[in-house]
Short mmCIF file of C-alpha atoms in Angstrom, two decimals:
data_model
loop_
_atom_site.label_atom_id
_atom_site.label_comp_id
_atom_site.label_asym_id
_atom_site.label_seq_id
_atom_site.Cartn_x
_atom_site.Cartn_y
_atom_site.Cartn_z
CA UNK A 1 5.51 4.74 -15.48
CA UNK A 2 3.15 5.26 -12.92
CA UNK A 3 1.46 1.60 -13.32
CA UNK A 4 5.17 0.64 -12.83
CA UNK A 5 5.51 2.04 -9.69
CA UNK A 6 1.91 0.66 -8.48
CA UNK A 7 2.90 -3.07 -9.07
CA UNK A 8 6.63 -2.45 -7.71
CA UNK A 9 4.26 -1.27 -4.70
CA UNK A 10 1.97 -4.33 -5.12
CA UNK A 11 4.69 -6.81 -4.87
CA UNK A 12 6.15 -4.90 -1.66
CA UNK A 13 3.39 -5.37 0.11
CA UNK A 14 2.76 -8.63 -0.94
CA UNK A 15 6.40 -9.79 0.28
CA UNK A 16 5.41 -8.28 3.76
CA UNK A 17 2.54 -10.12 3.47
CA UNK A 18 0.03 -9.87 6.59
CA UNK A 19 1.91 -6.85 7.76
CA UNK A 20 2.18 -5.83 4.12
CA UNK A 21 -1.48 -5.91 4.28
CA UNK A 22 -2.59 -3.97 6.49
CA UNK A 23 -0.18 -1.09 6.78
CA UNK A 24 -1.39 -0.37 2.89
CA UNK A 25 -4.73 -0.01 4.73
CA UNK A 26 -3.21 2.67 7.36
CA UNK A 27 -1.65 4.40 4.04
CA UNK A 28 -5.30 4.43 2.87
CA UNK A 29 -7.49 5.10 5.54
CA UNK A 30 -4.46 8.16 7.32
CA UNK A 31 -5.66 10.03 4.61
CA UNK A 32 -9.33 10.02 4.10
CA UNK A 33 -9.64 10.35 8.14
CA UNK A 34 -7.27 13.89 7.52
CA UNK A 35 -9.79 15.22 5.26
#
């Protein structure tokens, strides 16, 4: 289920491409720079 929902993710961001790219690297750093 959950490994489901990481590759629908996956191939999001890969359709975005570029953009794709690096907002999944605002969704990862937002959170680490919170705590």
């Amino acid at each position: 289920m959950l490994a489901n929902i990481i590759d629908q993710l996956l191939q999001f961001f890969a359709s975005l491409g570029y953009f794709g790219v690096a907002l999944a690297l605002m969704i990862e750093v937002i959170p680490s720079e919170i705590v």
